[in-house]
Amino acid sequence: MNAPSTPPSGGSSGECVAKSPGFAAEFKGAVTLRAFGLVLGGLLVQLAFVISYVGAFHSPTPHRIPVAVAAPQQVSAKIVAQLNALDGDPVHAEAAPSTAAARQWVLTRKSDAAFLFDATGTKDTLLVASAGGPSVSQTATQIAQKIEAAQKRQITVTDIRSPNSGDGRGMTSFYLVVGWVIGGYLTATIMGMAAGSRPANRHRTLIRLAVLVLYAAVSGIAGAVIVGPVFGALGGHFWALSCIGALAVLASAATALALQTLLGLLGTGVVILLFVVLGNPSSGGVYPAPLLPPFWSAIGQALPPGAGTTLVRNTVYFSGHATTQALWALGAYAVGGAVLAWAASWWHERRHVDATTAAEAIPIPVPSPTA
């Protein structure tokens, strides 16, 4: 029986271990144009995040806060003109036909505050609804106090709709919607990255959309349970909040699915830009629109975080008034996202078929037989 041969010096009895390519080769393989582009994209999103939040919140300034004015006819026009002539246009005053009407304007969100002039004395009243945004109510109060002091009059502030005791400063609506929106686009992203998932075709897109509808329904109910029975922050509107949550989640998820199907990895960046970088600071959750700079004030209600926050807040505190625009916005994202996702997957299918057909049409050269 022959003895086993001894492996050469420095070798091993198994397969030879491949030599490390070295640091220079590893560096060349790691630092590619694609990797550089991804890092640059991350930096740009980070800077956009900082610019958007700081730009929106660094110096809240009142601009055209809607104010109803209830005063006798002979002085009403004068008061409205004085308020609208204030430097910087901090308020937009409009004469109300009566005290009751001015109060109703605040409760239906036509106005953020109501100024009730007392023609028989020197004590006026300011009606606010801090549930619609404490910062706006506080700002309106400060403006009124300053004006009244200059006129040697006094002002009494009455909050006719304050947040629930469990809602603190009225921020629960915003945090709830942010959770719904983030959950929607994260779930759509995870589904696209799941192990074994294939490039989206029309059938797979329809399957994903069906799963997202189910996920949205569960998310809406879960969110309503958390803010209602669990914490008692937004109680008494369980099924309404569940439906709003389902719509907000589906709007976010369907839009994310569409953009990711259409643009790939870039689509995820666009989703973050729309929903987080731009959507959150402009939503009115921290500072309502009258306190935001013009750009953020203009786009807030056109994005899911802003539309969702308004929808939840006005449903819970203001009997569903002034919610039509928000409902249309979320519905447009949900339906439009689903249609765009299906169309993008169909487009990718056609491109694949055309590429395959073109490849099959190329003749394969056959070598001629040698003589």
Tab-separated table of C-alpha atoms in Angstrom:
chain	number	residue	atom	x	y	z
A	1	MET	CA	0.000	0.000	0.000
A	2	ASN	CA	1.571	3.206	-1.135
A	3	ALA	CA	1.905	6.106	1.326
A	4	PRO	CA	-0.026	9.261	0.450
A	5	SER	CA	1.978	11.819	-1.322
A	6	THR	CA	3.025	14.855	0.651
A	7	PRO	CA	1.531	18.125	-0.572
A	8	PRO	CA	3.979	20.712	-1.753
A	9	SER	CA	5.330	23.162	0.776
A	10	GLY	CA	2.860	25.985	1.462
A	11	GLY	CA	-0.042	24.077	-0.149
A	12	SER	CA	-3.033	22.240	1.291
A	13	SER	CA	-4.573	18.827	0.860
A	14	GLY	CA	-7.797	20.356	-0.571
A	15	GLU	CA	-8.272	22.773	-3.356
A	16	CYS	CA	-5.735	25.524	-3.556
A	17	VAL	CA	-6.973	28.717	-1.871
A	18	ALA	CA	-7.143	31.554	-4.345
A	19	LYS	CA	-4.851	34.410	-3.607
A	20	SER	CA	-6.420	37.666	-2.446
A	21	PRO	CA	-6.582	40.099	-5.340
A	22	GLY	CA	-5.053	42.756	-3.122
A	23	PHE	CA	-6.282	46.102	-1.833
A	24	ALA	CA	-5.851	47.947	-5.125
A	25	ALA	CA	-7.957	45.430	-7.027
A	26	GLU	CA	-10.629	45.377	-4.295
A	27	PHE	CA	-10.734	49.184	-4.292
A	28	LYS	CA	-11.139	49.253	-8.059
A	29	GLY	CA	-13.999	46.744	-7.838
A	30	ALA	CA	-15.762	48.563	-4.988
A	31	VAL	CA	-15.469	52.147	-6.150
A	32	THR	CA	-17.538	52.008	-9.313
A	33	LEU	CA	-19.501	54.678	-11.089
A	34	ARG	CA	-22.744	53.077	-9.825
A	35	ALA	CA	-21.515	53.067	-6.226
A	36	PHE	CA	-20.436	56.680	-6.536
A	37	GLY	CA	-23.836	57.605	-7.934
A	38	LEU	CA	-25.652	55.890	-5.052
A	39	VAL	CA	-23.532	57.629	-2.427
A	40	LEU	CA	-24.004	60.960	-4.189
A	41	GLY	CA	-27.745	60.336	-4.312
A	42	GLY	CA	-27.796	59.623	-0.578
A	43	LEU	CA	-25.932	62.858	0.095
A	44	LEU	CA	-28.352	64.861	-2.032
A	45	VAL	CA	-31.377	63.356	-0.241
A	46	GLN	CA	-29.756	64.139	3.110
A	47	LEU	CA	-29.115	67.756	2.138
A	48	ALA	CA	-32.628	68.087	0.715
A	49	PHE	CA	-34.007	66.755	4.009
A	50	VAL	CA	-32.113	69.378	6.018
A	51	ILE	CA	-32.974	72.202	3.615
A	52	SER	CA	-36.661	71.302	3.535
A	53	TYR	CA	-37.156	70.981	7.287
A	54	VAL	CA	-35.044	73.986	8.220
A	55	GLY	CA	-36.549	76.052	5.423
A	56	ALA	CA	-40.082	75.250	6.574
A	57	PHE	CA	-39.579	75.551	10.336
A	58	HIS	CA	-36.710	77.970	10.997
A	59	SER	CA	-38.841	81.113	11.138
A	60	PRO	CA	-42.622	80.551	11.207
A	61	THR	CA	-44.293	83.770	10.065
A	62	PRO	CA	-48.043	84.388	9.849
A	63	HIS	CA	-49.353	85.009	6.360
A	64	ARG	CA	-53.030	85.602	5.609
A	65	ILE	CA	-54.488	83.717	8.574
A	66	PRO	CA	-58.224	83.548	7.776
A	67	VAL	CA	-60.133	85.644	10.339
A	68	ALA	CA	-63.865	86.260	10.507
A	69	VAL	CA	-64.970	89.669	11.806
A	70	ALA	CA	-68.332	90.089	13.514
A	71	ALA	CA	-69.119	93.761	14.159
A	72	PRO	CA	-71.922	96.267	13.606
A	73	GLN	CA	-72.294	97.193	9.956
A	74	GLN	CA	-71.107	100.769	10.472
A	75	VAL	CA	-67.681	99.643	11.780
A	76	SER	CA	-67.291	96.186	10.212
A	77	ALA	CA	-65.786	97.386	6.942
A	78	LYS	CA	-63.332	99.636	8.778
A	79	ILE	CA	-62.101	96.808	11.038
A	80	VAL	CA	-61.709	94.441	8.086
A	81	ALA	CA	-59.743	97.055	6.155
A	82	GLN	CA	-57.466	97.759	9.143
A	83	LEU	CA	-56.715	94.072	9.635
A	84	ASN	CA	-56.010	93.492	5.947
A	85	ALA	CA	-53.700	96.525	5.891
A	86	LEU	CA	-51.349	95.194	8.577
A	87	ASP	CA	-47.691	95.033	7.534
A	88	GLY	CA	-46.731	91.679	6.077
A	89	ASP	CA	-50.354	90.532	5.559
A	90	PRO	CA	-50.439	88.383	8.709
A	91	VAL	CA	-54.227	87.954	8.485
A	92	HIS	CA	-56.920	87.846	5.834
A	93	ALA	CA	-60.049	89.292	7.413
A	94	GLU	CA	-63.570	88.851	6.087
A	95	ALA	CA	-66.778	90.288	7.489
A	96	ALA	CA	-69.220	87.727	8.909
A	97	PRO	CA	-72.957	88.509	8.973
A	98	SER	CA	-73.289	87.708	12.667
A	99	THR	CA	-71.527	86.432	15.766
A	100	ALA	CA	-73.088	83.006	15.250
A	101	ALA	CA	-71.886	82.934	11.652
A	102	ALA	CA	-68.343	83.901	12.687
A	103	ARG	CA	-68.318	81.086	15.229
A	104	GLN	CA	-69.606	78.651	12.616
A	105	TRP	CA	-66.880	79.719	10.172
A	106	VAL	CA	-64.255	78.664	12.713
A	107	LEU	CA	-65.926	75.303	13.334
A	108	THR	CA	-66.279	74.578	9.611
A	109	ARG	CA	-62.639	75.630	8.940
A	110	LYS	CA	-63.529	78.559	6.737
A	111	SER	CA	-61.625	80.692	9.263
A	112	ASP	CA	-58.948	79.968	11.827
A	113	ALA	CA	-60.177	82.672	14.213
A	114	ALA	CA	-63.110	85.030	14.704
A	115	PHE	CA	-62.920	88.596	16.046
A	116	LEU	CA	-66.091	89.715	17.828
A	117	PHE	CA	-66.235	93.486	18.273
A	118	ASP	CA	-68.129	94.906	21.251
A	119	ALA	CA	-69.668	98.196	20.146
A	120	THR	CA	-70.972	98.999	23.650
A	121	GLY	CA	-67.683	98.670	25.523
A	122	THR	CA	-63.921	98.155	25.219
A	123	LYS	CA	-63.726	94.375	25.683
A	124	ASP	CA	-63.690	92.344	22.484
A	125	THR	CA	-63.548	88.575	22.009
A	126	LEU	CA	-61.336	86.343	19.875
A	127	LEU	CA	-62.594	82.850	19.095
A	128	VAL	CA	-59.983	80.228	18.202
A	129	ALA	CA	-59.974	76.459	17.681
A	130	SER	CA	-56.612	75.138	18.819
A	131	ALA	CA	-57.516	71.603	17.697
A	132	GLY	CA	-56.896	72.862	14.167
A	133	GLY	CA	-53.348	73.880	15.058
A	134	PRO	CA	-52.286	75.397	18.392
A	135	SER	CA	-49.538	77.465	16.794
A	136	VAL	CA	-52.019	79.330	14.579
A	137	SER	CA	-54.319	79.986	17.521
A	138	GLN	CA	-51.421	81.332	19.553
A	139	THR	CA	-50.249	83.534	16.694
A	140	ALA	CA	-53.741	84.933	16.107
A	141	THR	CA	-53.999	85.639	19.828
A	142	GLN	CA	-50.699	87.530	19.857
A	143	ILE	CA	-51.721	89.627	16.841
A	144	ALA	CA	-55.088	90.468	18.407
A	145	GLN	CA	-53.540	91.381	21.750
A	146	LYS	CA	-51.047	93.695	20.065
A	147	ILE	CA	-53.739	95.456	18.022
A	148	GLU	CA	-56.113	95.795	20.980
A	149	ALA	CA	-53.386	97.237	23.187
A	150	ALA	CA	-52.655	99.882	20.563
A	151	GLN	CA	-56.374	100.773	20.472
A	152	LYS	CA	-56.626	100.911	24.294
A	153	ARG	CA	-59.008	97.961	24.263
A	154	GLN	CA	-58.992	94.533	25.867
A	155	ILE	CA	-59.360	91.106	24.266
A	156	THR	CA	-60.748	87.889	25.715
A	157	VAL	CA	-59.629	84.700	23.989
A	158	THR	CA	-62.021	81.740	23.909
A	159	ASP	CA	-60.944	78.352	22.589
A	160	ILE	CA	-64.123	76.815	21.184
A	161	ARG	CA	-62.520	73.561	20.017
A	162	SER	CA	-59.419	72.397	21.846
A	163	PRO	CA	-57.606	69.051	21.388
A	164	ASN	CA	-58.680	66.021	23.396
A	165	SER	CA	-56.995	65.562	26.747
A	166	GLY	CA	-55.043	62.617	25.332
A	167	ASP	CA	-53.980	64.542	22.249
A	168	GLY	CA	-51.652	66.986	23.971
A	169	ARG	CA	-50.879	69.770	21.498
A	170	GLY	CA	-53.003	68.271	18.754
A	171	MET	CA	-50.103	66.458	17.079
A	172	THR	CA	-51.564	62.939	17.144
A	173	SER	CA	-53.205	63.376	13.732
A	174	PHE	CA	-49.844	64.206	12.177
A	175	TYR	CA	-47.929	61.353	13.820
A	176	LEU	CA	-50.657	58.866	12.932
A	177	VAL	CA	-50.629	59.838	9.259
A	178	VAL	CA	-46.819	59.859	9.110
A	179	GLY	CA	-46.850	56.272	10.391
A	180	TRP	CA	-49.424	55.249	7.825
A	181	VAL	CA	-47.578	56.888	4.926
A	182	ILE	CA	-44.174	55.477	5.908
A	183	GLY	CA	-45.658	52.015	6.412
A	184	GLY	CA	-47.239	52.126	2.975
A	185	TYR	CA	-44.155	52.956	0.964
A	186	LEU	CA	-41.868	50.750	3.065
A	187	THR	CA	-44.115	47.739	2.523
A	188	ALA	CA	-44.256	48.364	-1.223
A	189	THR	CA	-40.447	48.642	-1.256
A	190	ILE	CA	-39.969	45.447	0.784
A	191	MET	CA	-42.279	43.535	-1.555
A	192	GLY	CA	-40.164	44.623	-4.504
A	193	MET	CA	-36.964	43.550	-2.757
A	194	ALA	CA	-38.289	40.279	-1.316
A	195	ALA	CA	-36.187	37.183	-1.911
A	196	GLY	CA	-37.242	35.410	-5.063
A	197	SER	CA	-39.275	38.307	-6.442
A	198	ARG	CA	-39.113	38.618	-10.197
A	199	PRO	CA	-39.215	41.812	-12.267
A	200	ALA	CA	-42.764	43.118	-12.111
A	201	ASN	CA	-45.092	42.032	-14.892
A	202	ARG	CA	-48.791	42.794	-15.109
A	203	HIS	CA	-49.887	39.685	-13.210
A	204	ARG	CA	-47.331	40.171	-10.456
A	205	THR	CA	-48.239	43.857	-10.198
A	206	LEU	CA	-51.916	42.982	-9.741
A	207	ILE	CA	-50.955	40.470	-7.046
A	208	ARG	CA	-48.861	43.075	-5.237
A	209	LEU	CA	-51.663	45.618	-5.458
A	210	ALA	CA	-54.121	43.110	-3.991
A	211	VAL	CA	-51.747	42.418	-1.106
A	212	LEU	CA	-51.282	46.148	-0.548
A	213	VAL	CA	-55.062	46.686	-0.385
A	214	LEU	CA	-55.298	44.044	2.342
A	215	TYR	CA	-52.288	45.511	4.145
A	216	ALA	CA	-53.815	48.996	3.962
A	217	ALA	CA	-57.071	47.805	5.516
A	218	VAL	CA	-55.244	46.120	8.395
A	219	SER	CA	-53.011	49.172	8.889
A	220	GLY	CA	-55.974	51.520	9.029
A	221	ILE	CA	-57.704	49.464	11.714
A	222	ALA	CA	-54.472	49.026	13.695
A	223	GLY	CA	-53.778	52.776	13.652
A	224	ALA	CA	-57.334	53.558	14.794
A	225	VAL	CA	-56.944	51.073	17.662
A	226	ILE	CA	-53.681	52.698	18.788
A	227	VAL	CA	-54.958	56.294	18.840
A	228	GLY	CA	-58.386	55.281	20.130
A	229	PRO	CA	-58.767	52.440	22.641
A	230	VAL	CA	-55.052	52.148	23.462
A	231	PHE	CA	-54.070	55.782	24.134
A	232	GLY	CA	-57.409	57.597	24.045
A	233	ALA	CA	-55.978	60.378	21.890
A	234	LEU	CA	-58.509	60.391	19.038
A	235	GLY	CA	-61.445	58.427	20.347
A	236	GLY	CA	-64.987	58.180	19.052
A	237	HIS	CA	-64.231	57.903	15.325
A	238	PHE	CA	-62.909	54.374	15.043
A	239	TRP	CA	-64.305	53.300	11.671
A	240	ALA	CA	-63.850	56.704	10.073
A	241	LEU	CA	-60.178	56.699	11.076
A	242	SER	CA	-59.814	53.097	9.902
A	243	CYS	CA	-61.066	54.056	6.433
A	244	ILE	CA	-58.882	57.164	6.318
A	245	GLY	CA	-55.876	55.082	7.337
A	246	ALA	CA	-56.561	52.471	4.669
A	247	LEU	CA	-56.796	55.198	2.033
A	248	ALA	CA	-53.607	56.942	3.219
A	249	VAL	CA	-51.613	53.697	3.292
A	250	LEU	CA	-52.866	52.629	-0.120
A	251	ALA	CA	-52.095	56.065	-1.578
A	252	SER	CA	-48.521	55.840	-0.321
A	253	ALA	CA	-48.012	52.175	-1.224
A	254	ALA	CA	-49.520	52.352	-4.718
A	255	THR	CA	-47.515	55.453	-5.587
A	256	ALA	CA	-44.316	53.841	-4.319
A	257	LEU	CA	-45.026	50.660	-6.288
A	258	ALA	CA	-45.631	52.701	-9.434
A	259	LEU	CA	-42.483	54.797	-9.151
A	260	GLN	CA	-40.313	51.802	-8.261
A	261	THR	CA	-41.721	49.771	-11.153
A	262	LEU	CA	-41.177	52.646	-13.545
A	263	LEU	CA	-37.816	53.965	-12.302
A	264	GLY	CA	-36.290	51.118	-10.304
A	265	LEU	CA	-34.025	52.195	-7.434
A	266	LEU	CA	-34.419	55.830	-8.435
A	267	GLY	CA	-38.140	55.492	-7.773
A	268	THR	CA	-37.455	54.817	-4.087
A	269	GLY	CA	-35.513	58.075	-3.889
A	270	VAL	CA	-38.384	59.965	-5.529
A	271	VAL	CA	-40.829	58.475	-3.012
A	272	ILE	CA	-38.680	59.585	-0.071
A	273	LEU	CA	-38.334	63.035	-1.609
A	274	LEU	CA	-42.101	63.434	-2.047
A	275	PHE	CA	-43.399	61.858	1.147
A	276	VAL	CA	-40.668	62.604	3.692
A	277	VAL	CA	-38.438	65.433	2.495
A	278	LEU	CA	-41.270	67.587	1.129
A	279	GLY	CA	-44.424	65.990	2.511
A	280	ASN	CA	-43.794	66.012	6.254
A	281	PRO	CA	-42.722	69.635	6.823
A	282	SER	CA	-45.448	70.966	4.520
A	283	SER	CA	-48.231	68.819	5.998
A	284	GLY	CA	-49.430	71.343	8.567
A	285	GLY	CA	-48.798	68.917	11.396
A	286	VAL	CA	-46.158	71.030	13.122
A	287	TYR	CA	-47.029	74.457	11.701
A	288	PRO	CA	-50.264	74.882	9.714
A	289	ALA	CA	-50.153	76.441	6.248
A	290	PRO	CA	-50.614	80.110	7.328
A	291	LEU	CA	-47.309	79.910	9.252
A	292	LEU	CA	-45.257	78.178	6.544
A	293	PRO	CA	-43.234	79.831	3.764
A	294	PRO	CA	-45.139	80.093	0.439
A	295	PHE	CA	-43.559	77.035	-1.217
A	296	TRP	CA	-44.349	74.632	1.619
A	297	SER	CA	-47.761	76.175	2.174
A	298	ALA	CA	-48.627	75.683	-1.509
A	299	ILE	CA	-47.647	72.006	-1.810
A	300	GLY	CA	-48.761	70.704	1.590
A	301	GLN	CA	-52.308	69.623	0.801
A	302	ALA	CA	-51.274	68.108	-2.538
A	303	LEU	CA	-49.121	65.441	-0.835
A	304	PRO	CA	-50.350	62.457	1.219
A	305	PRO	CA	-48.956	63.574	4.626
A	306	GLY	CA	-50.727	66.936	4.419
A	307	ALA	CA	-53.949	65.600	2.946
A	308	GLY	CA	-54.050	62.779	5.492
A	309	THR	CA	-53.365	65.064	8.456
A	310	THR	CA	-56.137	67.452	7.413
A	311	LEU	CA	-58.527	64.578	6.843
A	312	VAL	CA	-57.916	63.037	10.272
A	313	ARG	CA	-57.898	66.343	12.162
A	314	ASN	CA	-61.054	67.719	10.553
A	315	THR	CA	-62.897	64.415	10.879
A	316	VAL	CA	-62.169	64.089	14.591
A	317	TYR	CA	-62.562	67.711	15.666
A	318	PHE	CA	-64.635	69.507	13.022
A	319	SER	CA	-67.337	67.023	11.972
A	320	GLY	CA	-65.662	66.286	8.642
A	321	HIS	CA	-65.804	69.851	7.317
A	322	ALA	CA	-63.257	70.982	4.700
A	323	THR	CA	-62.128	67.431	3.844
A	324	THR	CA	-63.169	67.179	0.178
A	325	GLN	CA	-59.832	68.324	-1.238
A	326	ALA	CA	-57.919	65.935	1.039
A	327	LEU	CA	-60.105	62.995	0.012
A	328	TRP	CA	-59.585	63.758	-3.679
A	329	ALA	CA	-55.825	64.050	-3.174
A	330	LEU	CA	-55.446	60.695	-1.412
A	331	GLY	CA	-57.826	59.014	-3.847
A	332	ALA	CA	-55.813	60.347	-6.783
A	333	TYR	CA	-52.591	58.899	-5.373
A	334	ALA	CA	-54.208	55.522	-4.669
A	335	VAL	CA	-55.949	55.128	-8.040
A	336	GLY	CA	-53.291	56.915	-10.073
A	337	GLY	CA	-50.522	54.899	-8.433
A	338	ALA	CA	-52.281	51.605	-9.155
A	339	VAL	CA	-52.899	52.517	-12.806
A	340	LEU	CA	-49.348	53.774	-13.294
A	341	ALA	CA	-47.881	50.636	-11.686
A	342	TRP	CA	-49.879	48.404	-14.044
A	343	ALA	CA	-48.949	50.554	-17.070
A	344	ALA	CA	-45.262	50.575	-16.104
A	345	SER	CA	-45.210	46.783	-15.771
A	346	TRP	CA	-46.937	46.442	-19.154
A	347	TRP	CA	-44.327	48.777	-20.669
A	348	HIS	CA	-41.492	46.685	-19.214
A	349	GLU	CA	-43.108	43.534	-20.628
A	350	ARG	CA	-43.292	45.064	-24.102
A	351	ARG	CA	-39.667	46.149	-23.935
A	352	HIS	CA	-38.614	42.629	-22.914
A	353	VAL	CA	-40.637	41.048	-25.716
A	354	ASP	CA	-39.274	43.490	-28.290
A	355	ALA	CA	-35.696	42.880	-27.096
A	356	THR	CA	-36.202	39.099	-27.241
A	357	THR	CA	-37.739	39.292	-30.717
A	358	ALA	CA	-34.895	41.458	-31.964
A	359	ALA	CA	-32.321	39.046	-30.554
A	360	GLU	CA	-34.003	36.055	-32.193
A	361	ALA	CA	-34.144	37.874	-35.514
A	362	ILE	CA	-30.365	38.260	-35.666
A	363	PRO	CA	-29.030	35.430	-37.900
A	364	ILE	CA	-26.385	33.223	-36.358
A	365	PRO	CA	-23.453	32.810	-38.750
A	366	VAL	CA	-22.750	29.169	-39.632
A	367	PRO	CA	-19.186	28.370	-40.623
A	368	SER	CA	-18.952	26.965	-44.127
A	369	PRO	CA	-17.662	23.391	-44.408
A	370	THR	CA	-14.071	23.104	-45.355
A	371	ALA	CA	-13.221	21.510	-48.619
